[in-house]
Short mmCIF file of C-alpha atoms in Angstrom, two decimals:
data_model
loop_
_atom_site.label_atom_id
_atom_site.label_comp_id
_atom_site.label_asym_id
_atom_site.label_seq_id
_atom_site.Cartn_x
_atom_site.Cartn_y
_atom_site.Cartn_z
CA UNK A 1 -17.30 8.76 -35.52
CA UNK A 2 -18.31 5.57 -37.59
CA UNK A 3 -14.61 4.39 -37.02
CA UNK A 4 -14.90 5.06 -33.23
CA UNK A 5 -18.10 2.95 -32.91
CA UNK A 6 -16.53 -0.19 -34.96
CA UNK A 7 -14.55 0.26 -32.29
CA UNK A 8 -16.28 0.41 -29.26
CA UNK A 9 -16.97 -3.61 -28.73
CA UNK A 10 -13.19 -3.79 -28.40
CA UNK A 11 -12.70 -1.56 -26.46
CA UNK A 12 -15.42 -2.35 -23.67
CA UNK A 13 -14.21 -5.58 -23.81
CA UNK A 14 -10.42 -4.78 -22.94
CA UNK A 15 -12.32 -2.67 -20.05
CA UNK A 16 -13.57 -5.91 -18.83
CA UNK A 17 -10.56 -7.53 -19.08
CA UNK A 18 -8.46 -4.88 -16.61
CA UNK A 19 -12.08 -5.09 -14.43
CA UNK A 20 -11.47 -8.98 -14.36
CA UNK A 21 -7.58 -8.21 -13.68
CA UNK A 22 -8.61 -6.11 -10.81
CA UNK A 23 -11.24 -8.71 -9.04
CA UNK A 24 -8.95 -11.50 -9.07
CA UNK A 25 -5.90 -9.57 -8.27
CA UNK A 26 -7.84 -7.61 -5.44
CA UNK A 27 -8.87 -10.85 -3.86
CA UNK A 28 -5.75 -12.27 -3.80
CA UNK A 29 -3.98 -9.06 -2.85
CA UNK A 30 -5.91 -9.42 0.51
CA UNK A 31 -5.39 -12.70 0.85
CA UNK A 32 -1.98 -12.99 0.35
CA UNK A 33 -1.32 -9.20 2.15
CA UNK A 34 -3.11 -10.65 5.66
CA UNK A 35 -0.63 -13.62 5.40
CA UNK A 36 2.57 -11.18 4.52
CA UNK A 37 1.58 -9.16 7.71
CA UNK A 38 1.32 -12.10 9.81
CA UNK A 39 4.84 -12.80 9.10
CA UNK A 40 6.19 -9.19 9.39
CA UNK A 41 4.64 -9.45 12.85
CA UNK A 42 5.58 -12.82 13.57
CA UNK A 43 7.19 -13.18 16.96
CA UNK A 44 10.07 -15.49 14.98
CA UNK A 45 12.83 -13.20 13.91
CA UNK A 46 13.54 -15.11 10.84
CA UNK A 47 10.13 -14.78 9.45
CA UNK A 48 10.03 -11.15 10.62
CA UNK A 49 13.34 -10.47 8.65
CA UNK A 50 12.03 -12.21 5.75
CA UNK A 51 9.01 -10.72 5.29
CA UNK A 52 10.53 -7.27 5.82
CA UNK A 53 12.55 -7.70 3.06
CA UNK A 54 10.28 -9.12 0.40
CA UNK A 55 8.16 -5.93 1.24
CA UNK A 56 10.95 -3.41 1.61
CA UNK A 57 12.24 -4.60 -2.04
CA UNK A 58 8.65 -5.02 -3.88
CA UNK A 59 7.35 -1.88 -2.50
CA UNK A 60 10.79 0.28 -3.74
CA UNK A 61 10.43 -1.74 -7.11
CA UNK A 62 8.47 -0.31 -9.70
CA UNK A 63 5.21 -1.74 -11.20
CA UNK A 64 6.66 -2.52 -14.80
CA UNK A 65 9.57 -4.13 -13.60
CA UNK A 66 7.80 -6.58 -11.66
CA UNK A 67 5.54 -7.09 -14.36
CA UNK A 68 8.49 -7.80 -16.80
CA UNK A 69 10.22 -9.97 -14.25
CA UNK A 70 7.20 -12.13 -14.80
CA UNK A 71 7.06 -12.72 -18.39
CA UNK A 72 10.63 -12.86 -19.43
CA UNK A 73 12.39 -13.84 -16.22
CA UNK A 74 10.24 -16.49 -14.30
CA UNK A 75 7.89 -17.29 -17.79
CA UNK A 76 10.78 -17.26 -20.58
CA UNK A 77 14.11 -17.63 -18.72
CA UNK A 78 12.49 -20.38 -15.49
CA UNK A 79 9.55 -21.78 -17.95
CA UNK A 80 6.80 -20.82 -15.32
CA UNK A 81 3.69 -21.56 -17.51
CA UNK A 82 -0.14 -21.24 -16.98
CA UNK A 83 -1.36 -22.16 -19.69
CA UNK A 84 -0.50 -22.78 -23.45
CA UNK A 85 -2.67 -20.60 -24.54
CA UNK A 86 -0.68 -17.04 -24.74
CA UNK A 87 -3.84 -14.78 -23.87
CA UNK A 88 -4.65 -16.94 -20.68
CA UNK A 89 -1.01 -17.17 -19.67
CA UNK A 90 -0.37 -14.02 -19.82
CA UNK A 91 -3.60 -13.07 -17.94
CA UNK A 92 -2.48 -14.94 -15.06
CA UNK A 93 1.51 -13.75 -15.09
CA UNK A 94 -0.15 -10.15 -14.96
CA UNK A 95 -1.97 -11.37 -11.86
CA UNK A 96 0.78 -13.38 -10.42
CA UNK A 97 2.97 -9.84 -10.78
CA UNK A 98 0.37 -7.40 -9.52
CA UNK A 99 -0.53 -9.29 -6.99
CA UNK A 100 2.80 -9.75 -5.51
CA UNK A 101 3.11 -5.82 -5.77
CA UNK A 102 -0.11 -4.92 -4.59
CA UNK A 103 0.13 -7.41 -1.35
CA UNK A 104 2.92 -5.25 0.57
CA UNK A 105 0.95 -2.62 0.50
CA UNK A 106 -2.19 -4.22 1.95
CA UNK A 107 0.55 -5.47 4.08
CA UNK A 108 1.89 -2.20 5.42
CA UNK A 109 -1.50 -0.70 5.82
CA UNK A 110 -2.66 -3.63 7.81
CA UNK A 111 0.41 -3.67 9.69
CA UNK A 112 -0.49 0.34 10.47
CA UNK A 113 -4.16 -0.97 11.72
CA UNK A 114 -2.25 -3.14 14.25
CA UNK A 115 -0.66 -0.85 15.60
CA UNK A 116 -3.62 0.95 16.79
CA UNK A 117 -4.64 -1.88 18.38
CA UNK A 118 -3.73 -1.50 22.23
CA UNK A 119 -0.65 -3.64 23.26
CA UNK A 120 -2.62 -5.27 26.70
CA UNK A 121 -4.99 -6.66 24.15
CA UNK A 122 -2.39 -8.43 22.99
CA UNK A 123 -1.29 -9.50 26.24
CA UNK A 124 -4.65 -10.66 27.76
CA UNK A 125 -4.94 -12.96 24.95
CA UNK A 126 -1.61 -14.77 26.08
CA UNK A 127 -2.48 -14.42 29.17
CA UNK A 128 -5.35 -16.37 28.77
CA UNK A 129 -3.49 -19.16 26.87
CA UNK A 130 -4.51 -17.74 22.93
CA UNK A 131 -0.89 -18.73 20.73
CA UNK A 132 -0.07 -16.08 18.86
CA UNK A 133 -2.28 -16.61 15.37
CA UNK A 134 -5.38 -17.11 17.80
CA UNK A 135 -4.93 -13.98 19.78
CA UNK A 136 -3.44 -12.19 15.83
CA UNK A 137 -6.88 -14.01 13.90
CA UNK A 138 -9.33 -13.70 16.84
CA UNK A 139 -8.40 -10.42 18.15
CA UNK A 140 -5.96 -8.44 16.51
CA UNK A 141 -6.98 -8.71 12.94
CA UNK A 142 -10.21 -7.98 13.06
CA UNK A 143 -9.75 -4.45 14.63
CA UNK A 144 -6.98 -3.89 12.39
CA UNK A 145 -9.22 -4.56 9.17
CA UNK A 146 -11.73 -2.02 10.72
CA UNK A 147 -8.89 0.96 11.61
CA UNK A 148 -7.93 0.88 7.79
CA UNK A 149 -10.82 0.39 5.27
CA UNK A 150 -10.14 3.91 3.97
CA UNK A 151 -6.34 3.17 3.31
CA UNK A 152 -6.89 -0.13 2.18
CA UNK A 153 -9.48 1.00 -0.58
CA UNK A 154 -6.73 3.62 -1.94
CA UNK A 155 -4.73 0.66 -2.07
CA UNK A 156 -7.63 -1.21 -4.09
CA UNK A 157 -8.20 2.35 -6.43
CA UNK A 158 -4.84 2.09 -7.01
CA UNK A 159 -4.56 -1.80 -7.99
CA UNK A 160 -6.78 -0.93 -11.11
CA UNK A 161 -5.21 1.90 -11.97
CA UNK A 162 -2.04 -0.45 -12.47
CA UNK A 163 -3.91 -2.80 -14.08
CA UNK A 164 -3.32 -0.65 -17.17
CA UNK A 165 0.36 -1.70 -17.23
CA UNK A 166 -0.31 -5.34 -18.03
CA UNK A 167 1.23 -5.20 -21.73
CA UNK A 168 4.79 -4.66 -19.39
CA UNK A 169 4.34 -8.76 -18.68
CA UNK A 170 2.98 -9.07 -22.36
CA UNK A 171 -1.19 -9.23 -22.07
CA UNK A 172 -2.21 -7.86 -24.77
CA UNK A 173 -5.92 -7.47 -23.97
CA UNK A 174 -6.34 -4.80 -21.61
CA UNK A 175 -7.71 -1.50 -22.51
CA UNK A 176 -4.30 0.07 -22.70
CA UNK A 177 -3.31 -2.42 -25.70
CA UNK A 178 -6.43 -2.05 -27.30
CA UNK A 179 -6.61 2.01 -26.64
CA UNK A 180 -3.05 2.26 -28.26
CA UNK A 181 -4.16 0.08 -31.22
CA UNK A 182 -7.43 2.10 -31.94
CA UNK A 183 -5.15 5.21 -32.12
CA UNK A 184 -2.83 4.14 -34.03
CA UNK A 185 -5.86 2.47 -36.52
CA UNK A 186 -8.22 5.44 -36.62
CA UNK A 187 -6.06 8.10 -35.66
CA UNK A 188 -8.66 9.13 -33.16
CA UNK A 189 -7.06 9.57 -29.73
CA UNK A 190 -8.40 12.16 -27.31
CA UNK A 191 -12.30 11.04 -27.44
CA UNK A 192 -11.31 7.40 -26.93
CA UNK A 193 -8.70 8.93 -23.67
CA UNK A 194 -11.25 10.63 -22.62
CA UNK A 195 -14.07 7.86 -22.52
CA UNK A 196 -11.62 5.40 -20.86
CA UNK A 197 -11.21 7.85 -18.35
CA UNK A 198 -14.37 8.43 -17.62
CA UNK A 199 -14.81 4.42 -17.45
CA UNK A 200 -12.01 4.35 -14.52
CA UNK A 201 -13.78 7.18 -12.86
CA UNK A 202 -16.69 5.25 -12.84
CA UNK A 203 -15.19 2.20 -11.44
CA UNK A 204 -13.07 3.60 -8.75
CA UNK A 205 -15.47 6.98 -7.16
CA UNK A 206 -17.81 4.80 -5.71
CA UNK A 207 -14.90 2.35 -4.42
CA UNK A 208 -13.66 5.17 -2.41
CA UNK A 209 -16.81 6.25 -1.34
CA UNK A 210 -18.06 3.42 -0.25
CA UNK A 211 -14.62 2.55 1.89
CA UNK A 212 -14.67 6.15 3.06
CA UNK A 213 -18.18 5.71 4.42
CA UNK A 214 -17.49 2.18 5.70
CA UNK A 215 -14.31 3.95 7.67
CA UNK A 216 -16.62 6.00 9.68
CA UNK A 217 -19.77 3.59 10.12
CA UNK A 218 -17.49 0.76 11.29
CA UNK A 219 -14.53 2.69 13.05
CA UNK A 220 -13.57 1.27 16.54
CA UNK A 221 -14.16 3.27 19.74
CA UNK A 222 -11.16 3.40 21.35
#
């Protein structure tokens, strides 16, 4: 027990580094997903073919292997850097992987909430002289975001769930890392499982919660 609690800073504080992972990558996730799903949409059939396939192949590629790709294709092999300090760099390649991975599907759930949206929406707003991002930002959007809050925050749950495979793009700071090290120091293992379960649970319950009563208070009529 004495070992566990000598332990306990570390391990709260490789907790807060996957909860930092998961606000940074969740913004940008959202960000970058709502600009993917503009081109998958995009009446240009280039951009439409494009974005279908950087989805189609990120989405069918798993987690770890994007995360590797990071570190030892476009960090070691191209010499993509952050930062020279190894902690912060790899921070951000974890982000710059996840992110990429968790965008397509914030992509394809967005792209589901458009499709609820009624097609003579789309065509009053040419009608009255919108281009297509006005009538897609003004109009189409916006409902979209509202049909899917519920989908979207499974897609956030399971963003920070990932975040627990950062050491594949070699961070070495999450609570994965450090869970594995206290293990293999102490030779304590299911108390410390179970507590950084509990710790998720904590985190991501009220997410889905919250976007499951957001889904109903902010639904659209149709």
């Amino acid at each position: 027990m004495d070992e566990l609690i000598e332990y306990a800073p570390d391990l709260l504080a490789g907790f807060a580094e996957n909860l930092k992972l998961s606000a940074v990558c969740g913004v940008l996730s959202l960000i970058f997903g709502t600009i993917l799903v503009g081109i998958r949409v995009s009446p240009t059939p280039v951009l439409r073919a494009a974005g279908t396939t950087y989805v189609n192949i990120a989405r069918n590629t798993p987690l770890t292997l994007v995360l590797a790709f990071s570190s030892l294709g476009l960090s070691d092999q191209i010499g993509l850097i952050f930062s020279d300090e190894p902690s912060t760099n790899g921070f951000w390649l974890v982000v710059l992987g996840l992110t990429a991975y968790t965008s397509t599907f914030v992509c394809e759930a967005l792209r589901a909430g458009i499709n609820t949206v009624p097609f003579g929406q789309a065509e009053a707003a040419r009608a009255i002289g919108l281009t297509f991002l006005q009538s897609l930002t003004l109009i189409i959007l916006p409902q979209a975001f509202r049909a899917v809050i519920a989908p979207l925050g499974n897609v956030m749950i399971a963003m920070i769930k990932n975040t627990t495979v950062a050491i594949a793009a070699g961070y070495l700071a999450d609570v994965a890392f450090v869970m594995k090290d206290t293990f293999d120091t102490t030779g304590v293992s299911i108390p410390i499982f179970l507590g950084i379960v509990v710790a998720f649970m904590v985190v991501v319950l009220p997410i889905g919660f919250l976007t499951g009563w957001l889904a109903k208070r902010l639904a659209v009529a149709r």
